[in-house]
Amino acid sequence: MAASVLLGGCSSSASEHTHDHGHAHPRVVATTTWEAAFAKAAGAEEVKVIVPPSVHHAPDYDPKPSDLTAVAEADFVLYAPFEPFAAKIEEAAGSKAELIEVDLDNSAEKVKAQVQALGQRFGTSAAAQAWTATFSTEYEKLSGDVRSAWPGGTQPTAVAQVFSTWAADLAGARILGTYGPEAVTPGQLVELAAKKPQFVLDNAHMSTGTVLPDADVKQVPIVNYPSQDEDLLSVYRDAATTLKKALSGA
């Protein structure tokens, strides 16, 4: 996935843009809690989410007329290109709202880069920089805590769904292979099983069931979306707890 936030609907660059919409805080509409978490990390205070947190697989959601009205009244609209309703969002935004296409990725360095880019767009760079500093400290602490649970003190091995590789990085695991987002084919199954990983890091939002059903491998569900609090750090805290339990055999 691309490391930067791709910006749409405006010809100016992210480094040149500042918030100037005639009111104190930029009004942001985010398609899911994932984009909303990025927006809040960047310093946005008025953020409306279109897809309810109860919808486990956001791309399946069909926006309501009230959702599209909110989009039309926003200053910024954050969405991901893989969301099937993206075209409706773009049309509803019209000429007023500024569209920001976000390549969602929880890899630490990509998260910091995207949050800072959004802060520049919103005119909240100071808040974005403060958040990234907090994030760096928290990430190192969580990563160290997970690594302390390595079985026998040895670096674990894993195969990961393509949107869950960030969790392997958090755990310090060696990635032997990846799969998805499509279901694993028989050929891939043979190939991944032959690598003899200790763990499978699955994507809880796009799971296709047990990835290596005939292998004695612990499958760990990784959650990419934050809960209703729209706190991006909560994703890493929850993942660290899940990973530590898996590594310790719980």
Short mmCIF file of C-alpha atoms in Angstrom, two decimals:
data_model
loop_
_atom_site.label_atom_id
_atom_site.label_comp_id
_atom_site.label_asym_id
_atom_site.label_seq_id
_atom_site.Cartn_x
_atom_site.Cartn_y
_atom_site.Cartn_z
CA MET A 1 0.00 0.00 0.00
CA ALA A 2 1.21 3.51 -0.71
CA ALA A 3 2.97 5.24 2.14
CA SER A 4 1.37 8.63 1.61
CA VAL A 5 -2.14 10.01 1.75
CA LEU A 6 -3.40 10.63 -1.76
CA LEU A 7 -5.25 13.89 -2.02
CA GLY A 8 -8.14 14.46 -4.38
CA GLY A 9 -10.45 17.30 -5.36
CA CYS A 10 -7.83 20.02 -5.07
CA SER A 11 -4.84 21.02 -7.12
CA SER A 12 -2.76 22.42 -4.26
CA SER A 13 -0.21 20.18 -2.55
CA ALA A 14 -0.59 18.97 1.03
CA SER A 15 2.41 21.01 2.15
CA GLU A 16 0.81 24.24 0.84
CA HIS A 17 -2.73 23.77 2.10
CA THR A 18 -4.10 25.22 5.32
CA HIS A 19 -7.62 25.12 6.73
CA ASP A 20 -9.65 28.16 5.70
CA HIS A 21 -13.37 27.43 5.78
CA GLY A 22 -14.63 30.30 7.88
CA HIS A 23 -15.15 28.46 11.17
CA ALA A 24 -13.02 27.35 14.10
CA HIS A 25 -12.59 23.68 13.28
CA PRO A 26 -12.69 21.78 9.99
CA ARG A 27 -15.81 19.66 9.59
CA VAL A 28 -14.72 16.18 8.57
CA VAL A 29 -16.81 13.28 7.35
CA ALA A 30 -15.11 9.89 7.37
CA THR A 31 -16.57 6.81 5.75
CA THR A 32 -15.49 4.49 8.60
CA THR A 33 -14.06 4.67 12.11
CA TRP A 34 -10.66 3.84 10.60
CA GLU A 35 -10.52 7.06 8.55
CA ALA A 36 -12.11 8.92 11.47
CA ALA A 37 -9.33 7.75 13.77
CA PHE A 38 -6.73 9.12 11.36
CA ALA A 39 -8.60 12.42 11.24
CA LYS A 40 -8.80 12.74 15.02
CA ALA A 41 -5.15 11.82 15.39
CA ALA A 42 -4.38 14.66 12.98
CA GLY A 43 -6.26 17.13 15.17
CA ALA A 44 -9.78 17.20 13.69
CA GLU A 45 -12.41 17.74 16.38
CA GLU A 46 -15.65 17.64 14.37
CA VAL A 47 -15.73 14.21 12.74
CA LYS A 48 -18.83 12.36 11.54
CA VAL A 49 -18.63 8.67 10.62
CA ILE A 50 -20.86 7.26 7.89
CA VAL A 51 -20.51 3.50 8.42
CA PRO A 52 -21.68 2.46 11.91
CA PRO A 53 -19.09 0.59 14.03
CA SER A 54 -21.53 -2.33 14.22
CA VAL A 55 -20.97 -3.03 10.51
CA HIS A 56 -18.16 -5.57 10.61
CA HIS A 57 -17.25 -5.28 6.93
CA ALA A 58 -17.52 -1.61 5.95
CA PRO A 59 -17.46 -2.11 2.15
CA ASP A 60 -20.83 -3.89 2.44
CA TYR A 61 -22.54 -0.73 3.72
CA ASP A 62 -24.92 1.21 1.50
CA PRO A 63 -24.95 4.93 2.43
CA LYS A 64 -28.32 6.44 3.36
CA PRO A 65 -29.53 9.79 1.98
CA SER A 66 -28.74 11.39 5.36
CA ASP A 67 -25.17 10.16 5.05
CA LEU A 68 -24.79 11.81 1.67
CA THR A 69 -26.26 15.04 3.04
CA ALA A 70 -23.57 15.07 5.73
CA VAL A 71 -20.94 14.62 3.03
CA ALA A 72 -22.26 17.63 1.13
CA GLU A 73 -22.00 19.82 4.26
CA ALA A 74 -18.43 18.78 5.15
CA ASP A 75 -15.20 20.67 4.60
CA PHE A 76 -13.22 17.45 4.14
CA VAL A 77 -14.33 13.94 3.23
CA LEU A 78 -12.05 10.97 3.96
CA TYR A 79 -12.63 7.69 2.17
CA ALA A 80 -10.73 4.64 0.91
CA PRO A 81 -10.56 3.65 -2.76
CA PHE A 82 -11.58 0.03 -2.08
CA GLU A 83 -14.97 1.08 -0.68
CA PRO A 84 -17.63 0.30 -3.33
CA PHE A 85 -19.67 3.36 -2.36
CA ALA A 86 -16.74 5.74 -3.04
CA ALA A 87 -18.38 6.98 -6.26
CA LYS A 88 -21.52 8.00 -4.34
CA ILE A 89 -19.35 9.83 -1.81
CA GLU A 90 -17.51 11.73 -4.55
CA GLU A 91 -20.76 12.72 -6.23
CA ALA A 92 -22.36 13.88 -2.98
CA ALA A 93 -19.32 15.97 -2.07
CA GLY A 94 -19.88 18.17 -5.10
CA SER A 95 -17.59 21.18 -5.43
CA LYS A 96 -17.55 22.25 -1.76
CA ALA A 97 -16.07 19.40 0.23
CA GLU A 98 -12.42 18.53 -0.33
CA LEU A 99 -11.95 14.81 -0.97
CA ILE A 100 -9.05 12.98 0.63
CA GLU A 101 -8.48 9.45 -0.57
CA VAL A 102 -6.76 7.49 2.19
CA ASP A 103 -4.74 4.34 1.63
CA LEU A 104 -5.42 2.68 4.97
CA ASP A 105 -2.39 1.00 6.52
CA ASN A 106 -1.53 0.57 10.20
CA SER A 107 2.22 0.18 9.65
CA ALA A 108 3.83 2.55 12.15
CA GLU A 109 5.80 4.74 9.76
CA LYS A 110 2.92 4.99 7.28
CA VAL A 111 0.51 5.97 10.04
CA LYS A 112 2.75 8.79 11.20
CA ALA A 113 3.22 10.06 7.65
CA GLN A 114 -0.51 10.03 6.93
CA VAL A 115 -1.45 11.74 10.19
CA GLN A 116 1.06 14.52 9.55
CA ALA A 117 -0.19 14.93 5.97
CA LEU A 118 -3.77 15.22 7.21
CA GLY A 119 -2.69 17.76 9.81
CA GLN A 120 -1.27 19.90 7.02
CA ARG A 121 -4.54 19.64 5.12
CA PHE A 122 -6.66 20.51 8.15
CA GLY A 123 -4.39 23.28 9.40
CA THR A 124 -3.74 21.30 12.60
CA SER A 125 -0.09 20.39 12.12
CA ALA A 126 0.87 21.07 15.74
CA ALA A 127 -1.77 18.62 17.00
CA ALA A 128 -0.70 16.03 14.44
CA GLN A 129 2.95 16.33 15.44
CA ALA A 130 2.07 15.99 19.13
CA TRP A 131 0.04 12.85 18.39
CA THR A 132 2.82 11.23 16.35
CA ALA A 133 5.27 11.84 19.19
CA THR A 134 2.87 10.17 21.64
CA PHE A 135 2.28 7.35 19.18
CA SER A 136 6.00 6.66 18.76
CA THR A 137 6.48 6.37 22.50
CA GLU A 138 3.42 4.17 22.98
CA TYR A 139 4.28 1.96 20.02
CA GLU A 140 7.77 1.23 21.31
CA LYS A 141 6.36 0.39 24.73
CA LEU A 142 3.71 -1.96 23.33
CA SER A 143 6.14 -3.63 20.95
CA GLY A 144 8.60 -4.25 23.76
CA ASP A 145 5.85 -5.73 25.91
CA VAL A 146 4.76 -8.14 23.16
CA ARG A 147 8.34 -9.18 22.39
CA SER A 148 8.86 -10.03 26.04
CA ALA A 149 6.37 -12.88 25.48
CA TRP A 150 8.31 -14.54 22.65
CA PRO A 151 8.16 -18.32 23.25
CA GLY A 152 11.50 -19.32 24.74
CA GLY A 153 12.82 -15.85 23.96
CA THR A 154 13.06 -16.78 20.27
CA GLN A 155 11.69 -14.65 17.45
CA PRO A 156 8.37 -16.16 16.32
CA THR A 157 7.46 -16.82 12.68
CA ALA A 158 4.17 -16.07 10.99
CA VAL A 159 2.23 -15.81 7.78
CA ALA A 160 -0.09 -12.83 7.62
CA GLN A 161 -3.05 -11.55 5.69
CA VAL A 162 -1.84 -8.60 3.60
CA PHE A 163 -3.66 -6.06 5.81
CA SER A 164 -2.33 -7.62 9.03
CA THR A 165 1.42 -7.50 8.41
CA TRP A 166 1.66 -4.44 10.67
CA ALA A 167 0.78 -6.70 13.61
CA ALA A 168 3.74 -8.94 12.80
CA ASP A 169 5.95 -5.86 12.89
CA LEU A 170 4.50 -4.89 16.27
CA ALA A 171 5.28 -8.36 17.61
CA GLY A 172 8.71 -8.49 16.00
CA ALA A 173 7.68 -11.69 14.21
CA ARG A 174 9.44 -12.88 11.06
CA ILE A 175 6.96 -12.97 8.18
CA LEU A 176 7.36 -16.12 6.11
CA GLY A 177 4.59 -15.32 3.65
CA THR A 178 1.37 -13.39 3.07
CA TYR A 179 -2.06 -14.17 1.65
CA GLY A 180 -5.28 -12.41 0.64
CA PRO A 181 -7.29 -10.38 0.40
CA GLU A 182 -8.85 -13.20 -1.65
CA ALA A 183 -9.41 -16.63 -0.13
CA VAL A 184 -6.37 -18.91 0.01
CA THR A 185 -6.17 -21.22 -3.01
CA PRO A 186 -5.15 -24.89 -2.69
CA GLY A 187 -1.77 -24.03 -4.20
CA GLN A 188 -1.20 -21.20 -1.71
CA LEU A 189 -2.30 -23.48 1.11
CA VAL A 190 0.40 -26.00 0.24
CA GLU A 191 3.01 -23.26 -0.12
CA LEU A 192 2.17 -21.53 3.17
CA ALA A 193 1.96 -24.79 5.11
CA ALA A 194 5.38 -25.82 3.81
CA LYS A 195 6.89 -22.73 5.45
CA LYS A 196 5.86 -24.14 8.86
CA PRO A 197 4.90 -20.87 10.56
CA GLN A 198 4.11 -20.76 14.25
CA PHE A 199 1.27 -18.28 13.80
CA VAL A 200 -1.24 -17.03 11.24
CA LEU A 201 -2.16 -13.36 11.63
CA ASP A 202 -5.60 -13.15 10.08
CA ASN A 203 -7.66 -10.07 9.22
CA ALA A 204 -10.70 -10.14 11.51
CA HIS A 205 -12.69 -7.99 9.07
CA MET A 206 -12.05 -10.17 6.01
CA SER A 207 -11.55 -13.63 7.47
CA THR A 208 -12.22 -16.62 5.24
CA GLY A 209 -12.00 -19.11 8.10
CA THR A 210 -9.08 -21.25 9.19
CA VAL A 211 -6.20 -20.52 6.81
CA LEU A 212 -4.09 -23.63 7.49
CA PRO A 213 -6.69 -26.19 8.68
CA ASP A 214 -4.36 -29.20 8.56
CA ALA A 215 -1.42 -27.58 10.32
CA ASP A 216 -0.82 -27.14 14.04
CA VAL A 217 -0.70 -23.35 13.77
CA LYS A 218 -2.22 -20.76 16.09
CA GLN A 219 -4.47 -18.38 14.12
CA VAL A 220 -4.70 -14.89 15.61
CA PRO A 221 -7.44 -12.44 14.52
CA ILE A 222 -6.13 -8.92 14.00
CA VAL A 223 -8.56 -5.99 14.21
CA ASN A 224 -7.72 -2.98 12.04
CA TYR A 225 -10.63 -0.70 12.88
CA PRO A 226 -10.90 1.22 16.16
CA SER A 227 -14.04 0.94 18.25
CA GLN A 228 -16.58 3.70 18.79
CA ASP A 229 -14.02 5.89 20.56
CA GLU A 230 -12.27 6.36 17.18
CA ASP A 231 -8.91 6.22 18.94
CA LEU A 232 -6.20 4.92 16.63
CA LEU A 233 -3.93 4.03 19.55
CA SER A 234 -6.59 1.65 20.87
CA VAL A 235 -6.04 -0.53 17.79
CA TYR A 236 -2.40 -1.06 18.79
CA ARG A 237 -3.19 -1.60 22.47
CA ASP A 238 -5.81 -4.22 21.64
CA ALA A 239 -3.52 -5.92 19.11
CA ALA A 240 -0.67 -6.00 21.63
CA THR A 241 -2.93 -7.70 24.18
CA THR A 242 -4.12 -10.25 21.62
CA LEU A 243 -0.61 -10.96 20.35
CA LYS A 244 0.89 -11.32 23.82
CA LYS A 245 -1.77 -13.86 24.79
CA ALA A 246 -1.15 -15.85 21.61
CA LEU A 247 2.62 -15.83 22.07
CA SER A 248 2.33 -16.94 25.66
CA GLY A 249 0.05 -19.82 24.70
CA ALA A 250 -3.12 -18.39 26.25
#
